[in-house]
Short mmCIF file of C-alpha atoms in Angstrom, two decimals:
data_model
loop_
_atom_site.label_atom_id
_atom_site.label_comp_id
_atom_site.label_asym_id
_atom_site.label_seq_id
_atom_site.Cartn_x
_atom_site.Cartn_y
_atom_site.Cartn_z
CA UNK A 1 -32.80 -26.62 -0.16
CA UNK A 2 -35.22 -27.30 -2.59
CA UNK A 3 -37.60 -24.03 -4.18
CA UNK A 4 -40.86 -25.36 -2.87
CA UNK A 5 -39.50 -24.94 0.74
CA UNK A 6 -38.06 -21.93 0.21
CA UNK A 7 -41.54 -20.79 -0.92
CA UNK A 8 -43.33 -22.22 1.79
CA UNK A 9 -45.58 -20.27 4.20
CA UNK A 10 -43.69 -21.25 7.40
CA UNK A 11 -39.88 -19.79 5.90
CA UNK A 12 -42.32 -16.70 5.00
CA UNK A 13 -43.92 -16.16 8.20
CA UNK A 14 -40.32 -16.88 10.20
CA UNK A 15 -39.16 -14.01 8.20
CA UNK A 16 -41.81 -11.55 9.78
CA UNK A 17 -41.66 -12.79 13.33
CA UNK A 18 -40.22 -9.95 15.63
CA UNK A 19 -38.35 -11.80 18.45
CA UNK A 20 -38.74 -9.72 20.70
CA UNK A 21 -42.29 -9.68 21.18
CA UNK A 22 -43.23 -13.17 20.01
CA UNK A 23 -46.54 -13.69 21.70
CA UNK A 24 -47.62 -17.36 19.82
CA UNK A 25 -45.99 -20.27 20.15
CA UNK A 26 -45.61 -20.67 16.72
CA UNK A 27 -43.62 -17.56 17.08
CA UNK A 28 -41.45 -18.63 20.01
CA UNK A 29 -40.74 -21.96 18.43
CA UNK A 30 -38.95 -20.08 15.29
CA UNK A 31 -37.37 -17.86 17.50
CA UNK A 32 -35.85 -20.34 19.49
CA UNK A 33 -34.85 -22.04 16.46
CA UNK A 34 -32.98 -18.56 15.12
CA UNK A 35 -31.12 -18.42 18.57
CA UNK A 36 -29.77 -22.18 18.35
CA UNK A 37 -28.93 -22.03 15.03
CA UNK A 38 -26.87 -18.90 15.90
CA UNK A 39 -25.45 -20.61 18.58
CA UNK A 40 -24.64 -23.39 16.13
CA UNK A 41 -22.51 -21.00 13.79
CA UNK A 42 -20.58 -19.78 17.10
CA UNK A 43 -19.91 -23.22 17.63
CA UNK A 44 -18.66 -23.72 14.56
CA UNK A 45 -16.28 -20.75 13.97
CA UNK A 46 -14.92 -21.80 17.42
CA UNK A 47 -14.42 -24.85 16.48
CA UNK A 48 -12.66 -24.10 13.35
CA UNK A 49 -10.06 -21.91 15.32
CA UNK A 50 -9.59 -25.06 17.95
CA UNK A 51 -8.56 -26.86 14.90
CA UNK A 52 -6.14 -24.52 13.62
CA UNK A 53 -4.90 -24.04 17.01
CA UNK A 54 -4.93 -27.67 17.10
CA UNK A 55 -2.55 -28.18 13.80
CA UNK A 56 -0.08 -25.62 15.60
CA UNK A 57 -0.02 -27.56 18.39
CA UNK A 58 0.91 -30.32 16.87
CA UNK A 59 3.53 -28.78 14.64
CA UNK A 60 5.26 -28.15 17.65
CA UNK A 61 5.60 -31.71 18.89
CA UNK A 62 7.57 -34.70 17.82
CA UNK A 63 5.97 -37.26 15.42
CA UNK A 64 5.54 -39.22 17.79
CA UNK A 65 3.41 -37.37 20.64
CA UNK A 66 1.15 -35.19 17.95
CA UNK A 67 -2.34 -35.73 17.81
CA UNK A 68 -4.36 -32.34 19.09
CA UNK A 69 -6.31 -31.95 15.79
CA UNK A 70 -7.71 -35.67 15.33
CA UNK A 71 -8.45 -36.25 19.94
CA UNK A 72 -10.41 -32.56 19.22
CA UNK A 73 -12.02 -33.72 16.02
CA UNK A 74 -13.12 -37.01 17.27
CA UNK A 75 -14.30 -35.50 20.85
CA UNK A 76 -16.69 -33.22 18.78
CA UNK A 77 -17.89 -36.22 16.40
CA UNK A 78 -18.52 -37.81 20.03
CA UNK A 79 -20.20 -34.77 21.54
CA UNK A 80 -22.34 -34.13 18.93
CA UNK A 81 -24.98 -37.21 18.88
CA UNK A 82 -24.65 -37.12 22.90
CA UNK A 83 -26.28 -33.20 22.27
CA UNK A 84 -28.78 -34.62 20.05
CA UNK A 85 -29.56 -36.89 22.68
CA UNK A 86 -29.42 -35.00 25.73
CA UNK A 87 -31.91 -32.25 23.93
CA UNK A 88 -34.02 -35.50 22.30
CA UNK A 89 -34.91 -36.35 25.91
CA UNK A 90 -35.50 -33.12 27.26
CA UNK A 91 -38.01 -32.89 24.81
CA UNK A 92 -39.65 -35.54 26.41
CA UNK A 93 -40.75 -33.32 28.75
CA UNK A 94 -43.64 -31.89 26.80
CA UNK A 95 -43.62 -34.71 23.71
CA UNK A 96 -46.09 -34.08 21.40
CA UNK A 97 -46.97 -30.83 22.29
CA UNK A 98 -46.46 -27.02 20.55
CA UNK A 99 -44.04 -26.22 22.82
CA UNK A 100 -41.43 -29.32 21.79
CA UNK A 101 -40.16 -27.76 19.04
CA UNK A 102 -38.84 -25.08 21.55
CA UNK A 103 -37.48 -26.52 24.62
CA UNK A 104 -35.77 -29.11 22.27
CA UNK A 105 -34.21 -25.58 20.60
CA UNK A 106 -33.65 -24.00 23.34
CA UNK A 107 -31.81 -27.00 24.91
CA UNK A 108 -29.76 -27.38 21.39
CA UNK A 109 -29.23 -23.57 22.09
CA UNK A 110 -27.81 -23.93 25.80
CA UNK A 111 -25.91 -27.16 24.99
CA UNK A 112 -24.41 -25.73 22.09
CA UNK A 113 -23.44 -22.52 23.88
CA UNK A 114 -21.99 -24.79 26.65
CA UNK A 115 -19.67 -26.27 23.99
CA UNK A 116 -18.49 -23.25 22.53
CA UNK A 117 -17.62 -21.29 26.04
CA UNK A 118 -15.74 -25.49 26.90
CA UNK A 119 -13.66 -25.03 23.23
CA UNK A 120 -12.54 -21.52 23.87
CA UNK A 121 -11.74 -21.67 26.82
CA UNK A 122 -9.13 -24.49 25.98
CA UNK A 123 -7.71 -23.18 22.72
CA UNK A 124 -8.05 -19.20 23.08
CA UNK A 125 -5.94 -19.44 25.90
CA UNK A 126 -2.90 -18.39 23.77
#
């Protein structure tokens, strides 16, 4: 990230909204943005664990009938443009307008969350 955006009014101003009572949409969007990108590091630490329970998995099988880590690497390479997607088009709903940016979040948000809940449910089992 370069200086200038880390300067830049619209990083300062996220830094002051209070979630809890955002009242512009301006305000909403950037909150909704916080909450997917949270969702987005969930995802990701989840993730990471599926894989490790992944390379167990397959340390426990012959040669010959391993392959847990690479099936649940490339069904996440997979999932993630159809997410893109899905949330692309829902933003369809209201293109062009201020409140884009936030039903495109929130729909990265739910879809993400989705994902996570799917992942641990598989590989937290144990």
């Amino acid at each position: 990230m370069s200086l200038a955006v880390l300067g830049s009014p619209v990083l300062a101003q996220e830094a002051e909204v209070d979630c809890a009572n955002a009242m512009t949409q301006m305000d909403m969007n950037i909150c909704a943005g916080r909450d997917y990108r949270a969702a987005d590091e969930d995802l990701n630490l989840a993730y990471q664990n599926a894989i490790a329970v992944a390379k167990e998995w397959d340390l426990g099988l012959s040669e010959d009938l391993r392959g847990a880590e690479d099936t649940l690497r490339e069904a996440q390479r997979a999932w993630l443009p159809y997410r893109d997607k899905v949330c692309e088009a829902t933003g369809f709903l209201v293109r062009g307008g201020s409140m884009e940016p936030m039903i495109v979040a929130r729909c990265l948000e739910t879809v993400t969350r989705r994902r996570t809940e799917d992942i641990r449910a598989v590989y937290e089992m144990n």
